[in-house]
XYZ file of C-alpha atoms in Angstrom:
396
model
C 77.071 89.188 132.903
C 75.792 88.485 129.405
C 74.185 85.157 128.690
C 75.351 83.469 125.469
C 72.063 84.257 123.765
C 72.121 87.907 124.880
C 75.584 88.955 123.707
C 75.243 91.892 121.263
C 77.527 91.395 118.279
C 78.502 95.070 118.421
C 80.647 93.953 121.355
C 82.911 92.183 118.852
C 83.079 95.068 116.365
C 83.278 98.124 118.583
C 82.264 101.470 117.118
C 84.098 104.672 118.089
C 82.212 106.633 120.743
C 81.950 109.788 118.643
C 80.267 107.929 115.749
C 76.680 108.187 116.948
C 74.927 107.958 113.573
C 76.167 104.440 112.752
C 73.351 101.868 112.450
C 73.174 99.444 115.344
C 73.634 95.779 114.611
C 70.345 93.905 114.807
C 71.897 90.453 114.624
C 71.985 88.658 117.964
C 73.582 85.406 119.015
C 70.692 83.006 119.615
C 71.096 79.765 121.507
C 69.857 76.847 119.430
C 69.992 78.807 116.166
C 73.416 80.467 115.861
C 76.249 78.083 114.998
C 77.987 77.904 118.367
C 81.569 76.985 119.165
C 80.407 73.692 120.679
C 78.224 72.811 117.693
C 81.011 73.611 115.255
C 83.594 71.543 117.125
C 81.193 68.601 117.289
C 80.946 68.535 113.475
C 84.578 67.343 113.183
C 85.596 63.702 113.073
C 88.724 62.574 114.977
C 90.700 62.863 111.713
C 89.407 66.359 111.015
C 86.715 65.716 108.418
C 83.879 68.239 108.687
C 80.242 67.222 108.446
C 79.450 70.497 106.705
C 75.856 69.512 105.974
C 74.876 69.602 109.655
C 76.149 73.186 110.038
C 74.570 74.867 107.011
C 71.045 75.103 108.449
C 72.376 76.671 111.643
C 74.330 79.228 109.654
C 71.556 80.466 107.378
C 69.038 80.506 110.227
C 71.139 82.055 112.944
C 74.569 82.997 111.621
C 77.947 82.108 113.096
C 79.292 82.921 116.534
C 81.903 85.683 116.064
C 84.585 83.686 117.903
C 84.637 81.035 115.147
C 83.524 83.154 112.209
C 86.916 83.256 110.481
C 87.454 79.505 110.774
C 83.998 78.686 109.416
C 84.314 81.225 106.595
C 87.377 79.387 105.328
C 85.170 76.360 104.692
C 82.175 78.300 103.342
C 84.405 80.126 100.855
C 86.228 76.968 99.823
C 89.647 77.639 101.309
C 89.501 74.090 102.621
C 87.673 70.971 101.544
C 85.478 69.617 104.376
C 86.761 66.161 103.424
C 90.356 67.112 104.266
C 92.065 66.081 107.503
C 93.613 68.299 110.165
C 97.091 67.425 108.884
C 96.182 68.101 105.257
C 94.756 71.515 106.095
C 97.749 72.443 108.196
C 100.061 71.607 105.298
C 97.942 73.643 102.882
C 97.926 76.554 105.328
C 101.699 76.514 105.662
C 102.143 76.289 101.886
C 99.827 79.245 101.339
C 101.530 81.326 103.986
C 104.843 80.653 102.272
C 103.352 81.581 98.921
C 101.995 84.846 100.307
C 105.403 85.646 101.782
C 106.909 85.293 98.302
C 104.205 87.445 96.708
C 104.591 90.168 99.311
C 108.370 90.109 99.042
C 108.052 90.538 95.274
C 105.801 93.557 95.768
C 108.124 94.986 98.418
C 111.076 94.707 96.029
C 109.111 96.825 93.546
C 107.950 99.308 96.185
C 109.588 99.074 99.655
C 106.682 100.718 101.449
C 104.812 97.405 101.137
C 105.157 95.706 104.504
C 106.691 98.761 106.170
C 103.638 99.650 108.246
C 102.956 102.717 106.094
C 100.811 103.398 103.035
C 100.388 106.076 100.387
C 97.381 108.197 99.483
C 99.085 110.412 96.886
C 100.119 109.278 93.374
C 103.713 108.063 93.413
C 103.984 107.681 89.647
C 102.387 109.165 86.565
C 100.507 107.176 83.924
C 103.635 107.546 81.765
C 105.839 105.899 84.402
C 107.504 109.089 85.628
C 108.086 109.413 89.393
C 105.719 111.889 91.041
C 107.144 115.188 92.206
C 104.177 116.136 94.364
C 105.283 117.238 97.866
C 102.711 114.994 99.584
C 103.919 111.975 97.600
C 107.546 112.705 98.428
C 106.640 113.029 102.096
C 104.805 109.702 102.095
C 107.763 107.992 100.424
C 109.778 108.471 103.608
C 110.220 105.302 105.667
C 109.840 105.217 109.455
C 113.636 105.311 109.833
C 113.789 108.532 107.819
C 115.103 106.882 104.662
C 113.457 108.257 101.531
C 112.397 105.875 98.776
C 113.755 106.962 95.423
C 111.703 105.974 92.414
C 112.993 105.746 88.871
C 111.088 105.952 85.605
C 109.191 102.753 84.871
C 108.797 101.264 81.418
C 107.110 97.965 82.273
C 103.357 98.420 81.696
C 102.347 95.957 84.415
C 104.495 97.698 87.033
C 103.279 101.153 85.968
C 99.627 100.132 86.262
C 100.237 98.546 89.648
C 102.192 101.457 91.121
C 99.693 103.942 89.758
C 96.806 102.283 91.620
C 98.574 102.090 95.004
C 97.498 105.573 96.077
C 93.870 104.831 95.179
C 94.031 101.760 97.404
C 95.379 104.006 100.165
C 92.585 106.554 99.717
C 89.971 103.802 99.971
C 91.686 102.180 102.951
C 91.518 105.332 105.077
C 87.799 105.631 104.286
C 86.891 101.997 104.947
C 85.132 101.180 108.234
C 86.699 104.177 109.954
C 83.838 104.187 112.452
C 85.327 101.029 113.983
C 87.779 101.219 116.879
C 89.827 98.508 115.162
C 90.925 100.908 112.421
C 92.114 103.576 114.803
C 95.375 101.631 114.772
C 97.624 102.581 111.885
C 99.042 99.067 111.650
C 95.603 97.682 110.809
C 95.167 100.236 108.037
C 98.614 99.325 106.706
C 97.714 95.625 106.822
C 94.598 96.271 104.745
C 96.643 98.319 102.260
C 99.299 95.594 102.019
C 96.788 92.829 101.279
C 94.923 94.846 98.650
C 98.206 95.926 97.039
C 99.486 92.362 96.878
C 96.156 91.192 95.488
C 96.284 93.850 92.754
C 99.673 92.431 91.731
C 98.449 88.834 92.064
C 95.254 89.289 90.022
C 96.353 91.542 87.174
C 93.146 91.017 85.212
C 91.046 92.766 87.861
C 93.784 94.576 89.754
C 92.065 96.888 92.209
C 88.670 98.571 91.972
C 86.851 100.763 94.436
C 84.724 98.649 96.752
C 87.187 95.798 97.139
C 88.390 97.331 100.413
C 84.862 96.848 101.810
C 85.087 93.120 101.056
C 88.602 92.730 102.428
C 88.160 94.713 105.645
C 86.375 91.965 107.634
C 89.158 89.512 106.773
C 91.691 91.770 108.496
C 89.619 91.629 111.664
C 88.892 87.889 111.579
C 92.409 86.581 110.921
C 95.501 87.393 112.933
C 97.805 86.009 110.256
C 97.959 88.326 107.251
C 98.455 85.456 104.817
C 95.311 83.688 106.038
C 93.347 86.925 105.591
C 94.741 87.320 102.070
C 93.782 83.847 100.893
C 90.316 84.043 102.404
C 89.849 87.368 100.606
C 91.153 85.791 97.395
C 88.561 83.045 97.694
C 85.856 85.637 98.279
C 87.019 87.478 95.161
C 86.615 84.301 93.113
C 82.904 84.625 93.819
C 82.675 88.378 93.223
C 85.531 89.412 90.918
C 83.183 89.582 87.915
C 81.475 92.479 89.727
C 84.649 94.541 89.380
C 85.292 94.015 85.697
C 84.725 97.203 83.743
C 84.809 97.889 80.030
C 83.984 100.982 78.030
C 80.549 99.512 77.331
C 79.535 97.766 80.544
C 79.944 97.562 84.296
C 80.720 94.352 86.128
C 77.304 93.918 87.712
C 75.347 94.707 84.552
C 74.048 91.152 84.198
C 72.799 91.178 87.785
C 71.144 94.565 87.226
C 69.291 93.162 84.209
C 68.155 90.203 86.304
C 67.054 92.567 89.065
C 64.955 94.525 86.584
C 63.334 91.315 85.339
C 62.552 90.065 88.845
C 61.156 93.436 89.969
C 58.991 93.661 86.868
C 57.438 90.314 87.838
C 56.900 90.912 91.567
C 56.032 94.638 91.417
C 55.248 95.823 87.874
C 53.935 99.175 89.153
C 57.228 99.999 90.859
C 59.232 98.837 87.836
C 57.160 101.080 85.567
C 57.659 104.006 87.944
C 61.426 103.509 87.929
C 61.443 103.320 84.147
C 59.520 106.601 83.914
C 62.160 108.233 86.115
C 64.932 106.924 83.884
C 66.032 104.381 86.464
C 64.948 101.295 84.588
C 68.584 100.217 84.285
C 68.665 99.934 88.101
C 72.084 101.575 88.370
C 71.093 102.823 91.811
C 71.553 99.221 93.000
C 75.147 98.893 91.753
C 76.675 99.510 95.165
C 74.370 97.058 96.935
C 75.258 94.256 94.530
C 78.943 95.088 94.091
C 79.926 95.144 97.769
C 77.026 92.984 98.972
C 75.315 95.513 101.250
C 78.388 96.437 103.277
C 77.349 100.106 103.211
C 73.632 99.541 103.670
C 73.841 97.395 106.821
C 75.820 97.721 110.023
C 79.183 95.966 110.034
C 77.936 92.998 112.085
C 74.717 92.584 110.123
C 76.511 92.600 106.777
C 78.755 89.746 107.920
C 75.709 87.752 109.014
C 74.082 88.413 105.639
C 77.175 87.208 103.785
C 77.473 83.936 105.678
C 73.739 83.331 105.364
C 73.995 83.627 101.556
C 77.147 81.505 101.421
C 75.460 78.747 103.446
C 72.367 78.796 101.234
C 74.465 78.752 98.046
C 77.027 76.257 99.324
C 78.176 73.868 96.596
C 81.070 71.494 97.424
C 81.468 70.600 93.738
C 82.769 74.095 93.018
C 85.803 73.633 95.229
C 89.239 73.564 93.630
C 92.454 73.801 95.574
C 95.160 76.370 94.818
C 97.636 73.562 94.534
C 95.608 71.760 91.831
C 93.080 74.104 90.150
C 91.782 71.257 87.976
C 90.847 69.120 90.980
C 87.096 69.777 91.193
C 86.420 67.120 93.842
C 87.414 64.394 91.391
C 86.044 60.970 92.067
C 84.002 61.995 95.086
C 80.476 60.771 95.540
C 77.894 63.518 95.478
C 75.778 63.966 98.592
C 72.961 66.454 98.212
C 72.924 66.712 101.993
C 76.109 68.758 101.820
C 74.630 71.406 99.525
C 73.058 74.645 100.670
C 69.264 74.895 100.595
C 69.223 77.344 97.664
C 71.684 75.194 95.717
C 69.601 72.077 96.363
C 66.533 73.753 94.903
C 68.527 74.848 91.865
C 69.711 71.262 91.346
C 66.156 69.935 91.601
C 65.016 72.475 89.028
C 67.802 71.592 86.620
C 70.134 74.493 87.415
C 69.956 77.946 85.872
C 68.267 78.910 82.658
C 69.922 77.480 79.525
C 72.477 75.686 81.676
C 73.733 78.886 83.314
C 74.343 79.182 87.035
C 71.280 80.213 89.047
C 70.888 83.883 89.930
C 72.748 84.850 93.114
C 70.605 85.318 96.202
C 71.761 88.940 96.402
C 69.618 89.795 93.359
C 66.489 88.436 95.035
C 67.406 90.168 98.281
C 67.574 93.579 96.591
C 64.318 92.841 94.783
C 62.601 91.908 98.055
C 63.795 95.117 99.705
C 62.496 97.172 96.772
C 59.181 95.365 97.055
C 59.031 96.024 100.793
C 59.752 99.742 100.298
C 57.646 100.070 97.156
C 55.116 102.478 98.684
C 57.857 104.859 99.790
C 59.604 104.768 96.423
C 56.327 105.406 94.609
C 55.432 108.369 96.831
C 58.853 109.981 97.372
C 60.909 109.250 94.259
C 60.287 112.022 91.716
C 63.663 111.859 90.017
C 66.797 109.719 89.847
C 68.369 111.630 92.740
C 65.362 110.698 94.851
C 65.720 107.053 93.868
C 69.354 107.080 94.973
C 68.501 108.859 98.240
C 65.702 106.472 99.116
C 67.715 103.409 98.080
C 70.487 104.400 100.494
C 68.050 104.051 103.372
C 66.301 100.930 102.143
C 67.829 98.781 104.830
């Protein structure tokens, strides 16, 4: 029998037996360091207020026990205010579930495959709004009961853009975390597709971009209720959606890449010069690491631990705003520096970011530290941009 401190987290995120080349999770549940179920429950008052300050150190030092990870994430990501009561949170939860039901029903009315347990991986519509005539698309438009969905020409630009991206979501869904036993079940793949499709309709400015499935996938596993998974993902996207904004002139993480270059130049000027000579001074090889926050560099379990560690360090209760009142930024509440994450506290002491901007995200410093740690290998092995990309893939 496993002791609490010996339980391997791979037990919670089982990998398919045939996938032997998947990195093993290094994170372990450690008694006295990992935020345990008992410790988490003891942070609640009888009314339901959470003493979030007493949990943050545990989280960034030892992570969160997988059995309570989803519940704690909702607080770390700002789904709920720690100063709310049990009753208040239950009401908010019910309201959000109802709101998601409306959103999903709206999407289903536009495309009935939403919520059917199926998904598409072939284009169902052209960029001009014409229904696709591809045999694979027509086959995928058949419901489980044999009824075929008939599409008509679309003229609404918003609907065309949304329907056109649905197959790309499907293609990414079937490639996301397929080494996990959890995604052997078709219904879990369909759930991931549904949430991403609804989000693309909900957030029309960003819509859907490749990589978002990597961020949403853990939510599907942590929350039984689809609506709860959606809103936790939506909160996560509030932190990262700028990463997925593309224009003809820039990529979403360009600012972070520039910061990474500056930091690397300071801590390892020799490596920075070497990368510049290879034409990698723009640090584009780090786009994936920053965009999906190391989901593809670490094992599944380790990436979740890394996320919650960063969230705990960067925790700032003043940034919370409820869905019901977006302008309510903790109005009238007394500030308590005790309830801020360690990284955020240091930023406050130092007057915030440069020129009043927010401080650099921890992820930038994490990538820089990894580059520094692997500097010797990059200097000896990287003789071209392809080499930089190859080595960077194995940095972790």
